[in-house]
Coordinates of C-alpha atoms and ligand atoms in Angstrom, one line a residue:
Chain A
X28 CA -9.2 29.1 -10.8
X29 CA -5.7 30.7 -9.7
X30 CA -3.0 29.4 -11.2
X31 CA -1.4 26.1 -9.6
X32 CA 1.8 24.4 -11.4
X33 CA 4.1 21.6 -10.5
X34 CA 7.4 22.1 -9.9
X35 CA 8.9 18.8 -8.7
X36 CA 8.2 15.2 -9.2
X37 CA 9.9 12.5 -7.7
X38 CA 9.2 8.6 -8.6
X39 CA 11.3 5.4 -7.1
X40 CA 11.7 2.4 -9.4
X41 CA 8.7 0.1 -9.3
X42 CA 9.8 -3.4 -8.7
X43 CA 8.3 -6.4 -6.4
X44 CA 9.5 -7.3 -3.0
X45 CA 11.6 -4.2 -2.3
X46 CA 13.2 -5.7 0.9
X47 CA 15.4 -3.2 0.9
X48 CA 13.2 -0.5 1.8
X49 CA 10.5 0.3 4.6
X50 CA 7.4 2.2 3.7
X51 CA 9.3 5.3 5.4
X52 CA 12.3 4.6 3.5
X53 CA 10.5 4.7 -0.1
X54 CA 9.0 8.3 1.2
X55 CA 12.1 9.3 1.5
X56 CA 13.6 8.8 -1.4
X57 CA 10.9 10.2 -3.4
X58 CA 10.0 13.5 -1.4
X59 CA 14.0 14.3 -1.6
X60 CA 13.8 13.3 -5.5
X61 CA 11.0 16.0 -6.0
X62 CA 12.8 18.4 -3.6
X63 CA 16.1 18.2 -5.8
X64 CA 13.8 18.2 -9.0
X65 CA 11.7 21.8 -7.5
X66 CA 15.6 23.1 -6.7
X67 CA 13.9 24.2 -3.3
X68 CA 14.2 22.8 0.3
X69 CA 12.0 20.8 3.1
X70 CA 11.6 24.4 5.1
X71 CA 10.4 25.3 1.6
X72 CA 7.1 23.4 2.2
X73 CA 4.3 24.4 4.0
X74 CA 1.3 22.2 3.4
X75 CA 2.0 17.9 3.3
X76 CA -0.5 15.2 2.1
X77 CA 0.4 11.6 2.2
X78 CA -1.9 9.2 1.1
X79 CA -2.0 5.2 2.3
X80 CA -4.4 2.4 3.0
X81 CA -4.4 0.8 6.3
X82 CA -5.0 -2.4 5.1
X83 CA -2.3 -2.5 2.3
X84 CA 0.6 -0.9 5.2
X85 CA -1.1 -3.3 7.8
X86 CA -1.3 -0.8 10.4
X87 CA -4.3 1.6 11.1
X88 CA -3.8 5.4 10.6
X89 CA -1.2 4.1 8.5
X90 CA -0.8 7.5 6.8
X91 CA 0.7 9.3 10.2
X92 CA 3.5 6.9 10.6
X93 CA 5.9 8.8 7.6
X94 CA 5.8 11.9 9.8
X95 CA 9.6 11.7 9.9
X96 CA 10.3 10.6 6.4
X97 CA 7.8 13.0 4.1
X98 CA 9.4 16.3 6.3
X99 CA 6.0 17.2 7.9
X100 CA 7.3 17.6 11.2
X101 CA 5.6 20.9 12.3
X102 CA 3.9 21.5 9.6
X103 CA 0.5 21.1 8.3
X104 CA -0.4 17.4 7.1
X105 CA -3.6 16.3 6.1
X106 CA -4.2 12.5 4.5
X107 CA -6.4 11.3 2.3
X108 CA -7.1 7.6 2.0
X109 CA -7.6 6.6 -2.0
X110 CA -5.6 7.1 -5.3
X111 CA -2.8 9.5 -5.2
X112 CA -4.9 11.1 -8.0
X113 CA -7.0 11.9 -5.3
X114 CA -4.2 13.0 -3.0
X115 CA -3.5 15.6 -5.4
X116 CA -6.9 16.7 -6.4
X117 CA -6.7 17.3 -2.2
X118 CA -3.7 19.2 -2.0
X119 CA -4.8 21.7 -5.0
X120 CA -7.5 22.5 -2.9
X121 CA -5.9 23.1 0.3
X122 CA -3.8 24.9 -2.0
X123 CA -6.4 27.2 -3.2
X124 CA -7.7 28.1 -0.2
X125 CA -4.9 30.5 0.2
X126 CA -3.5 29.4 3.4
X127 CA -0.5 27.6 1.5
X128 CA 2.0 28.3 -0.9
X129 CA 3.1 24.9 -1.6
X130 CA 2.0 21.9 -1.1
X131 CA 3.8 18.0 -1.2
X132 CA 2.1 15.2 -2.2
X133 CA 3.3 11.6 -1.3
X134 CA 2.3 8.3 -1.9
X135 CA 3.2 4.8 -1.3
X136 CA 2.8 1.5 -1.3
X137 CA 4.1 -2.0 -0.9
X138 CA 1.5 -4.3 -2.8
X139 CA 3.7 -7.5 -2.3
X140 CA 3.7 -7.5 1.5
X141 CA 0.2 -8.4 1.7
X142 CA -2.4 -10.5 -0.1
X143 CA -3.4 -8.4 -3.3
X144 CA -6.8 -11.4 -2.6
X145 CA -7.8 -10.8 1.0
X146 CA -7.1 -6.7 0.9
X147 CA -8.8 -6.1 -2.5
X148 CA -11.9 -8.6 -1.4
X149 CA -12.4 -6.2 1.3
X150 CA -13.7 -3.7 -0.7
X151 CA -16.8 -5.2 -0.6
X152 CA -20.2 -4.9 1.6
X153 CA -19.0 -8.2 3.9
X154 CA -22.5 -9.4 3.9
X155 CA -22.8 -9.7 0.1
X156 CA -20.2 -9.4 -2.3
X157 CA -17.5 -10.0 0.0
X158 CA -18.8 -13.3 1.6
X159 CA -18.3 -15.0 -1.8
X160 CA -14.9 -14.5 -2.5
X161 CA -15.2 -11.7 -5.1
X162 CA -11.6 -9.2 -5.2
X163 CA -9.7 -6.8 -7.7
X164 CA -9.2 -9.3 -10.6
X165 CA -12.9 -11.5 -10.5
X166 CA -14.8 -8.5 -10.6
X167 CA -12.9 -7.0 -12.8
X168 CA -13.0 -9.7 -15.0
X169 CA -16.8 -9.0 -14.7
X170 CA -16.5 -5.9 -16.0
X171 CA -14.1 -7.1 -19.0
X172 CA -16.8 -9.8 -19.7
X173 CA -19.9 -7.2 -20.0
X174 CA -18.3 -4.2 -21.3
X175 CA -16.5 -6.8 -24.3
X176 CA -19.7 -8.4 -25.1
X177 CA -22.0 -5.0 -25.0
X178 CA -19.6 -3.5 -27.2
X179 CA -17.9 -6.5 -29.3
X180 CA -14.4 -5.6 -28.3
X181 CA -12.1 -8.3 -29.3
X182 CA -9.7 -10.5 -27.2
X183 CA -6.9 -9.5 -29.7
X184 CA -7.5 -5.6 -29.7
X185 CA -7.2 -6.0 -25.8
X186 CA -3.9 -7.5 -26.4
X187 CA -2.7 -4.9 -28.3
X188 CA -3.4 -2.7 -25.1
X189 CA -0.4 -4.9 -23.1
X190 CA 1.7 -5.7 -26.2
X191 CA 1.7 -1.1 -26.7
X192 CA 2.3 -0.4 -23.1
X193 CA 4.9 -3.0 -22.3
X194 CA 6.7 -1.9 -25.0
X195 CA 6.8 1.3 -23.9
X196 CA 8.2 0.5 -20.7
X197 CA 11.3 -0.6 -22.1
X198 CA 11.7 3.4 -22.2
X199 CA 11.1 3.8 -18.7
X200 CA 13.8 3.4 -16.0
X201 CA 11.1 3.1 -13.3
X202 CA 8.8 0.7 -14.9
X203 CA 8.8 -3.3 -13.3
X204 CA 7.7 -4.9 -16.0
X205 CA 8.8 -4.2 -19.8
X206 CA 9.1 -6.8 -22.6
X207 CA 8.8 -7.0 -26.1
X208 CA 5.9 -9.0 -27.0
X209 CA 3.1 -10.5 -29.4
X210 CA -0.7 -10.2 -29.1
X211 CA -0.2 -14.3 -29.4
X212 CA 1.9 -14.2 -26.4
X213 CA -1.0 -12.3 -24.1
X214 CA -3.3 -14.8 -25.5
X215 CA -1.6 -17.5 -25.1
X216 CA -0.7 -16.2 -21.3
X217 CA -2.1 -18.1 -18.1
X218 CA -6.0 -17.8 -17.4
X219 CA -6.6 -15.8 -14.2
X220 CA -10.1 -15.5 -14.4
X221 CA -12.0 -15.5 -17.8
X222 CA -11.4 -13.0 -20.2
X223 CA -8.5 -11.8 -17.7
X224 CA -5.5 -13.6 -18.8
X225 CA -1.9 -12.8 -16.7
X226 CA -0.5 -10.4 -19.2
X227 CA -4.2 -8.8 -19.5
X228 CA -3.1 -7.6 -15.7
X229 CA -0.9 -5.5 -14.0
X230 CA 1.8 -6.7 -11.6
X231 CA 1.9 -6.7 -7.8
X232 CA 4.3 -3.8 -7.3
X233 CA 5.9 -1.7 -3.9
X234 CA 6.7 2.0 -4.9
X235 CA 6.4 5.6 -4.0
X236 CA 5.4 8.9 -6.0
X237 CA 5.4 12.2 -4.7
X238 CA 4.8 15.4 -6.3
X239 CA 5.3 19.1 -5.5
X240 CA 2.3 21.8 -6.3
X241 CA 2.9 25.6 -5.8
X242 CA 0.8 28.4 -6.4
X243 CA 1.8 31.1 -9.4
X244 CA 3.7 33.3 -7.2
X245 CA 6.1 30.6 -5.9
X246 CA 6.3 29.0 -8.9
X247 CA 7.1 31.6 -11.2
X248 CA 10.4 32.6 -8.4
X249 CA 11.7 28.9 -8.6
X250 CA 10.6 26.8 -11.7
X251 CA 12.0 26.9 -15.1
X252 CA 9.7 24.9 -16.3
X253 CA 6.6 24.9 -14.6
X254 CA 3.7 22.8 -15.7
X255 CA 0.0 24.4 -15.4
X256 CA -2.9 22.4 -13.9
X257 CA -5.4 23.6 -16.4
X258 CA -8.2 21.4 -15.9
X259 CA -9.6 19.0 -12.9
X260 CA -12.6 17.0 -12.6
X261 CA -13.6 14.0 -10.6
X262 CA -17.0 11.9 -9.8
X263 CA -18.0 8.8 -8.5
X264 CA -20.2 5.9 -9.5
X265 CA -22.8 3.8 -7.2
X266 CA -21.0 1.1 -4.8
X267 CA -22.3 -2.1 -5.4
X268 CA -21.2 -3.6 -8.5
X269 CA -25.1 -4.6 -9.1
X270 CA -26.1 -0.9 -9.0
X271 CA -24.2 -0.2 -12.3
X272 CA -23.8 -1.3 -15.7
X273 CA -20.0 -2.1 -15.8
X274 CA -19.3 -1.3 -19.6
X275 CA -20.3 2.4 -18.9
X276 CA -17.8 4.7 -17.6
X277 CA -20.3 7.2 -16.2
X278 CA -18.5 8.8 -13.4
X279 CA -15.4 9.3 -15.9
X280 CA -17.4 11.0 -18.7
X281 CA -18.0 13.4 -15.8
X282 CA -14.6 13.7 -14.7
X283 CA -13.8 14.1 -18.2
X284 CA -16.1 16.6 -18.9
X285 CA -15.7 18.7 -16.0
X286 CA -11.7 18.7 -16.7
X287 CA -12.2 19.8 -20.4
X288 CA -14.8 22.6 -19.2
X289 CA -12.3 23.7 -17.0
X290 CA -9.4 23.7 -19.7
X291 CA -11.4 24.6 -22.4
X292 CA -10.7 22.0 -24.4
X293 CA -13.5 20.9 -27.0
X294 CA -12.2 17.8 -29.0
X295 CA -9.8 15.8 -26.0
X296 CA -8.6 13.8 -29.6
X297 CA -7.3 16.3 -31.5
X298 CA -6.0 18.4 -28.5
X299 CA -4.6 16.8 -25.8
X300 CA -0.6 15.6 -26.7
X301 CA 0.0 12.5 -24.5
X302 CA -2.0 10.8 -21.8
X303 CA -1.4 8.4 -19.1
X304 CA -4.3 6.4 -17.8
X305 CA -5.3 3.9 -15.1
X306 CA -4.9 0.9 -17.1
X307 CA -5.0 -1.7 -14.4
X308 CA -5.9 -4.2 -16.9
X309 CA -5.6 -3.9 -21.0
X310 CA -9.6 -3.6 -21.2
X311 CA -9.9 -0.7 -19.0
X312 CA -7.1 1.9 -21.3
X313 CA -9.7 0.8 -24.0
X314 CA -13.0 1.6 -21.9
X315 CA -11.4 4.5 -19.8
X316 CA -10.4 5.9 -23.3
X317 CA -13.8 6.1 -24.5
X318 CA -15.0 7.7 -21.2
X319 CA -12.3 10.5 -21.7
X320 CA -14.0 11.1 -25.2
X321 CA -10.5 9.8 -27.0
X322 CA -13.4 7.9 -29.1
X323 CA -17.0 7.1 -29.5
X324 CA -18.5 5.0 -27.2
X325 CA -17.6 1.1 -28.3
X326 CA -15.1 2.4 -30.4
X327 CA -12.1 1.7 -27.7
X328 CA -11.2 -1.6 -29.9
X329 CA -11.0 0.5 -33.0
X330 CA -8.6 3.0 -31.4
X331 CA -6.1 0.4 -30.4
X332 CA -5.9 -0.8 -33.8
X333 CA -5.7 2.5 -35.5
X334 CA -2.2 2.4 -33.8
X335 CA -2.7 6.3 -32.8
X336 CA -2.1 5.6 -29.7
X337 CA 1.2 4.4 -29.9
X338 CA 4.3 5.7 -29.7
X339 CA 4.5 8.8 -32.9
X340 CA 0.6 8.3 -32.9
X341 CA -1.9 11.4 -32.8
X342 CA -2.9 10.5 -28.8
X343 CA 0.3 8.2 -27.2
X344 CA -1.5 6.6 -24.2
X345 CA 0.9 5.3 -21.5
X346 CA 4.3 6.4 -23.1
X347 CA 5.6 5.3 -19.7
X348 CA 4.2 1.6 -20.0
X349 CA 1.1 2.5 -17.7
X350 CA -0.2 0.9 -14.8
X351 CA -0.2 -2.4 -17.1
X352 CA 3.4 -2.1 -16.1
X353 CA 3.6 -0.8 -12.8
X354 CA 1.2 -0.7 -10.7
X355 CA 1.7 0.1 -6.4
X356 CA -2.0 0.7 -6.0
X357 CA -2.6 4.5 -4.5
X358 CA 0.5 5.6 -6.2
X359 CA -0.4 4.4 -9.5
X360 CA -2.5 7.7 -10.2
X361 CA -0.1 10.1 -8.7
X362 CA 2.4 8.8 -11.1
X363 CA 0.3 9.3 -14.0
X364 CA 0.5 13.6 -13.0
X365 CA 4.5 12.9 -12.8
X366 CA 4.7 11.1 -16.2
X367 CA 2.6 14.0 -17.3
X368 CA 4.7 16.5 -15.9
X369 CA 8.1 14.7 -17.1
X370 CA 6.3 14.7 -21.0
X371 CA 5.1 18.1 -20.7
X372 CA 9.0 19.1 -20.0
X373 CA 10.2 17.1 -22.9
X374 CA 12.3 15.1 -20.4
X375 CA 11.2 11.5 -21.0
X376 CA 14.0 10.6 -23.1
X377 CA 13.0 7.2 -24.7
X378 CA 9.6 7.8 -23.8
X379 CA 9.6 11.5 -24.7
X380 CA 6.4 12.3 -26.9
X381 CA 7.5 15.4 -28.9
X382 CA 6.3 18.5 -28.7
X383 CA 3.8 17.7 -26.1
X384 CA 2.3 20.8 -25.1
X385 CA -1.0 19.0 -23.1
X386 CA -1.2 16.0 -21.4
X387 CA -3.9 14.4 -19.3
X388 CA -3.6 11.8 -16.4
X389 CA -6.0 9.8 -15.1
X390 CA -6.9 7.7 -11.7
X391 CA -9.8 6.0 -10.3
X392 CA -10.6 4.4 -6.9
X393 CA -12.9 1.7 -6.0
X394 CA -13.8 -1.0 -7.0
X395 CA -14.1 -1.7 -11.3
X396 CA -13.4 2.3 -11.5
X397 CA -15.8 3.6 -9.0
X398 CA -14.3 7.0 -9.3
X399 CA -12.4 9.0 -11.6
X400 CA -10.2 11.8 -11.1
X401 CA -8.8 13.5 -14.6
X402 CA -5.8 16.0 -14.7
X403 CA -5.6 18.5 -18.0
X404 CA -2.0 19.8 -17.5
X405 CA 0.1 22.2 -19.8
X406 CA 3.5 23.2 -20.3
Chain B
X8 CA 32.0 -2.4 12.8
X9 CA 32.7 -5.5 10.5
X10 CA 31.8 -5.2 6.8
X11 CA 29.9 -8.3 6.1
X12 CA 26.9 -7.9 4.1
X13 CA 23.5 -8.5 6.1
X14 CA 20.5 -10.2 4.0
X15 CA 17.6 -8.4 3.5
X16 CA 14.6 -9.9 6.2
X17 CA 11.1 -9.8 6.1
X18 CA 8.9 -10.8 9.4
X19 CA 5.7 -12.3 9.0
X20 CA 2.9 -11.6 10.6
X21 CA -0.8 -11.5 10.5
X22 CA -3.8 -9.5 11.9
X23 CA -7.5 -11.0 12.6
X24 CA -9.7 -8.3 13.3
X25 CA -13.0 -10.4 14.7
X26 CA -16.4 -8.0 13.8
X27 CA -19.8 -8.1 14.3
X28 CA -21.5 -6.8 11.2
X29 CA -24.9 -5.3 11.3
X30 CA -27.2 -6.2 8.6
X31 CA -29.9 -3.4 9.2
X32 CA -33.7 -3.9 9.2
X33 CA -33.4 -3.8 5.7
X34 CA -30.3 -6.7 5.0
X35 CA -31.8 -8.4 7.5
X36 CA -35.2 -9.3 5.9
X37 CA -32.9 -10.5 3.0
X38 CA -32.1 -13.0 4.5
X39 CA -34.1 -14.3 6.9
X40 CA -36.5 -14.6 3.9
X41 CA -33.7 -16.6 2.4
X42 CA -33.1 -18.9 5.4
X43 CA -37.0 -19.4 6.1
X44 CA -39.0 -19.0 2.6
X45 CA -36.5 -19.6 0.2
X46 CA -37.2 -16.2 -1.0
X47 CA -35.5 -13.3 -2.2
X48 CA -36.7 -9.4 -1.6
X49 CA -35.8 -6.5 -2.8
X50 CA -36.9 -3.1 -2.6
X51 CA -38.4 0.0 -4.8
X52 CA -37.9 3.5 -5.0
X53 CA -40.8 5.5 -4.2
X54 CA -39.8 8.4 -6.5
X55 CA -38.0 6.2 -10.0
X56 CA -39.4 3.1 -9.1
X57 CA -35.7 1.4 -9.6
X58 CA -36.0 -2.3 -7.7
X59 CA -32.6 -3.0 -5.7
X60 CA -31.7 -6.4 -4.8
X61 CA -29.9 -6.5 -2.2
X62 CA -32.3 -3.8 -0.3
X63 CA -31.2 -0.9 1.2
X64 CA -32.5 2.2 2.8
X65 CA -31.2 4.8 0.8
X66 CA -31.9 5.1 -3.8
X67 CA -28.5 6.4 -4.3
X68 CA -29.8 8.1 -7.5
X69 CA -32.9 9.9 -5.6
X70 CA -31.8 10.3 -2.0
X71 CA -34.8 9.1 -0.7
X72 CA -35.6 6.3 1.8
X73 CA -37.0 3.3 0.6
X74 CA -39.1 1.1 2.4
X75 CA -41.2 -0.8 0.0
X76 CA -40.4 -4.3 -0.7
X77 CA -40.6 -6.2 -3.2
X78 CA -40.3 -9.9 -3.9
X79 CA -37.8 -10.5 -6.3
X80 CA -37.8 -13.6 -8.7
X81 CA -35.2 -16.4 -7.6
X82 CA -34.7 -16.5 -11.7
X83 CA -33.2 -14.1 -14.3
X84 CA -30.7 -13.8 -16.9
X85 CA -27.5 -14.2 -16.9
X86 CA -25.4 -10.3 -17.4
X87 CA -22.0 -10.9 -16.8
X88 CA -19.9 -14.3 -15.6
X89 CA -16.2 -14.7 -15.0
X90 CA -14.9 -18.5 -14.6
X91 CA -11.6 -17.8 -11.9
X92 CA -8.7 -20.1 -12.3
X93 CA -6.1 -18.7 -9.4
X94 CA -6.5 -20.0 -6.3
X95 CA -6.1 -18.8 -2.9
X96 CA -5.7 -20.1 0.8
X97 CA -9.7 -19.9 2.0
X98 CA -9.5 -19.2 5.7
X99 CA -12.9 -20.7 5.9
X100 CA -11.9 -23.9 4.9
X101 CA -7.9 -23.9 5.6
X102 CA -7.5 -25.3 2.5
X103 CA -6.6 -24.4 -0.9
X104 CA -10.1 -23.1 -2.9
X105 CA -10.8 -25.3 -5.3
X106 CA -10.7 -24.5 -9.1
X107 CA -12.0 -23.1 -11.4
X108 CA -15.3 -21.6 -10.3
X109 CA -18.0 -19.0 -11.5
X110 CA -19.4 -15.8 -10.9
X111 CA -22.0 -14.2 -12.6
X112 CA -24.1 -11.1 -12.6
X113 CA -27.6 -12.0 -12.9
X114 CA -30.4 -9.3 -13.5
X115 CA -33.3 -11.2 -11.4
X116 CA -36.7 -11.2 -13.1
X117 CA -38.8 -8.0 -11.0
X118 CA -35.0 -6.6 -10.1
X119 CA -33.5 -3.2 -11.8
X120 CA -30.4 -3.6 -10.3
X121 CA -27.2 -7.1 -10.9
X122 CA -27.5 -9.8 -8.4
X123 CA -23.7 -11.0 -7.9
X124 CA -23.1 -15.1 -7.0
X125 CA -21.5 -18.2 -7.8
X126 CA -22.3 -20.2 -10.9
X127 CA -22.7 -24.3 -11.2
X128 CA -19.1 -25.8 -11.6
X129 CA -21.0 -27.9 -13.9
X130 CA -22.0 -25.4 -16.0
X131 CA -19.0 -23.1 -16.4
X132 CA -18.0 -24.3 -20.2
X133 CA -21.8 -23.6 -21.2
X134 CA -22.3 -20.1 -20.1
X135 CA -23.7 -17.8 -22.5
X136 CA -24.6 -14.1 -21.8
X137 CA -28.1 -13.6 -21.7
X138 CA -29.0 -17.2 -20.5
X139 CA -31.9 -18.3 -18.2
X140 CA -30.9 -18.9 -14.9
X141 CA -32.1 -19.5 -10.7
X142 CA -31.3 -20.1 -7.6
X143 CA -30.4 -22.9 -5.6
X144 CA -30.5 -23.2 -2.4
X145 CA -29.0 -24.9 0.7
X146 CA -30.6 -27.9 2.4
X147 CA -28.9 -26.4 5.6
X148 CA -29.9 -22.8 5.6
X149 CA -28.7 -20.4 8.5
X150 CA -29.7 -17.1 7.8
X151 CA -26.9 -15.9 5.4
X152 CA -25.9 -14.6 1.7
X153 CA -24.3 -18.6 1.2
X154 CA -27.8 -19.9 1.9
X155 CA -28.0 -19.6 -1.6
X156 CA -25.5 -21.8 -3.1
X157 CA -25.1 -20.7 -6.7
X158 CA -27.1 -20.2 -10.2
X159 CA -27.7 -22.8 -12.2
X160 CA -29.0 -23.0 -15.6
X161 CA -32.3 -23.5 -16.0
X162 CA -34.4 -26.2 -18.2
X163 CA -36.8 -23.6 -19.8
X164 CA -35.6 -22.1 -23.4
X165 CA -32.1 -20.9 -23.4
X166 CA -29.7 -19.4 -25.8
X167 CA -27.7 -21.9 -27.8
Ligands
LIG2 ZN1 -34.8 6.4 -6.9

């Protein structure tokens, strides 16, 4: 593959209810964040991706109407409806087909102006699944339930998962949600829908994320500190929930796999620095860990408890508090690759993991982790 | 212009989108055999032999078409169950859905594939993976996926 880096990365704090700011407005802020961080100018881009959801904007084509605000006027702009992961994984390509030198990628999304219930139940086929009610956090919670039980993963060691990562948001200025606090206190934590207890889940968040890819050339004239896409891989699992066996994270050991071929790395343990991960709730770092070969298979609890994956472990996980902490759905991936990116160079203050040389990120889409999409990066 | 500090607004609003959903041949026999017979069919893949309940044309695995059905057992076991304890305003009903309730994940006896529906409130503080359970079905049955009301645990040997 030719060489792609990224050269800008710009996140806005992640709170709830940002009435202070339109869709267009969070764009904004973020694509001239990454512009300042790249040093280089709107005229500077060639190639823009945005990625939305109509239903989560409420408006169809929702991904045209930041024209004005993500600088594409004139230029070329393609969308891509799913994880900003995804949006990425898009704009590489377009990148590597030669027609573009750089390419901005922009996410957003305001999860507390509409029902997190009615938009996620509409993932479903509306003759089966969706008929009865079933959304993000009850099938989830089916997931949680099989892949817990199949492996005997314990309600504690998925505590430990939201006591780690909220900690860690303490060290991030654009996390919503960071707190000190006990695996008694996540246990203890209101019932949302059995095992899924409240701080088992990640909040309802508004946000924006964009990053800036260039190709070698480009990058090499106006980066000091470029970061490398070394590694990409992404698949997808079957659609109904019925068709799969929800403690398995197929499509991610393929992701995973593919990535690692690509970045020729053998043993993702001993060799990757940091990661951040998709942890939309604390039992999915432990299972989506296992799928990205952090561990054997089952072994997600164990990991937890080794405490390697905290903060001046072998493998951090979520040194910015994850998605556990923050999480505006379709930009929760792209700012996994912008966490990644601020790690890789050593600018994450509080959060900083040091000496991180590689990182990997990590988004899925669909429901209960459909699809995967896994980033090897590299300073 | 004055300098007095204006609040931050939000306007509400909300979109119904009415649709007409086509079930297919194959969703279709699903359940008109569940509004007329009681019955529940699936269908097999004519090159790994996988059963999927709900049919469909297409074995995702093989990409071949599928057109042999099967009927499918209105009793299994019991994979996965979640009991939900947040509620939500159910535009069906207006009101506020009544909690908590269950879901489960049943692997029907003659399926390959999970069966997802609601579980017997009287049951929710007995449910064991692996457990025994079936169908029951509406009195009032008119041709859709709630003619079946929810699983129940069955009589014959269970898990304790
Ligand atoms: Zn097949």
């Amino acid at each position: 593959m030719e060489r792609v880096a990224i050269i800008g990365v710009g996140q806005t704090k992640y709170e709830r209810n940002k009435k202070g700011e339109t869709f267009a407005d969070l764009v904004f802020e973020v694509v001239t964040k990454a512009l300042d961080d790249a040093g280089i100018a709107i005229e500077d881009i060639d190639n823009v991706v945005t990625v939305s959801n109509d239903f989560w904007d409420g408006r169809t084509i929702s991904s045209m109407a930041v024209t004005d605000a993500c600088g594409s006027y004139g230029k070329s702009v393609s969308t891509v409806e799913g994880d900003g992961t995804f949006g990425a994984l898009y704009g590489l390509m377009r990148l590597l087909s030669g027609s573009f030198r750089s390419t901005l990628v922009v996410s957003h999304c305001k999860g507390s102006e509409g029902s997190n219930h009615f938009i996620t139940n509409a993932i479903f086929n509306p003759i089966y699944e969706r008929i009865i009610g079933l959304d993000s956090i009850s099938s989830s919670a089916l997931q949680a339930r099989r892949y817990t039980e199949k492996y005997g993963i314990t309600e504690e060691q998925c505590a430990l998962v939201s006591v780690k990562n909220h900690k860690n948001a303490l060290n991030n200025p654009f996390a919503q949600i960071a707190m000190d606090i006990s695996a008694e206190d996540v246990m203890n934590s209101r019932m949302l829908s059995e095992p899924i207890k409240l701080f088992d889940s990640s909040p309802i968040s508004d946000g924006a994320c964009a990053i800036i890819l260039a190709d070698e050339r480009m990058a090499k004239r106006v980066a000091t500190s470029p970061v490398w896409v070394k590694g990409i891989g992404h698949s997808a699992d079957a659609y109904n929930l019925g068709d799969r066996d929800l403690a398995e994270p197929a499509a991610l050991i393929r992701a995973a796999q593919k990535a690692y071929n690509m970045a020729g790395i053998k043993e993702p343990y001993k060799e990757i620095d940091v990661a951040e991960i998709y942890d939309a709730f604390t039992y999915q770092e432990l299972l989506w860990s296992e799928g990205l070969g952090f561990c054997e298979r089952g072994k997600g609890g164990k990991l937890i408890e080794s405490g390697e994956t905290t903060m001046g472990g072998k493998l951090p996980i979520n040194p910015s508090g994850g998605v556990l902490s923050a999480h505006p759905v379709l930009v929760a991936g792209l700012a996994r690759i912008a966490e990644i990116t601020i790690q890789l160079r050593e600018e994450g203050n509080g959060r900083q993991v040091d000496g991180a040389k590689t990182g990997l990120a990590h988004g899925i889409n669909g429901a209960c982790g459909q699809a995967h999409c896994v980033w090897v990066l590299e300073n | 212009m004055s300098k007095q500090k204006y609040p931050l607004l939000t306007i509400s609003s909300e979109i119904e989108q009415p649709y007409n959903y086509s079930l297919g041949r194959y969703g279709g026999r699903l359940l008109k055999e569940l509004k007329h017979n009681k019955k529940i069919v699936g269908i097999k893949c004519p090159k790994c032999g996988h059963v999927y309940v709900p049919p469909r044309q297409v074995c995702g695995k093989c990409f071949v078409k599928m057109d042999e059905f099967a009927e499918i057992s209105n009793k299994g076991n019991l994979e996965s169950f979640t009991v939900v304890y947040f509620s939500f305003l159910d535009p069906e009903t207006g009101q506020k859905r009544p909690v908590p309730y269950g879901y489960g994940r049943i692997k029907l006896d003659g399926a390959d594939s999970g069966f997802l529906h609601f579980l017997e409130e009287s049951d929710l503080k007995k449910l064991k993976i692996g457990m025994r359970v079936e169908a029951v079905f509406d009195e009032n049955r008119t041709g859709n996926f709630k003619d079946i009301k929810y699983f129940k645990i069955t009589k014959e040997r269970n898990p304790s």
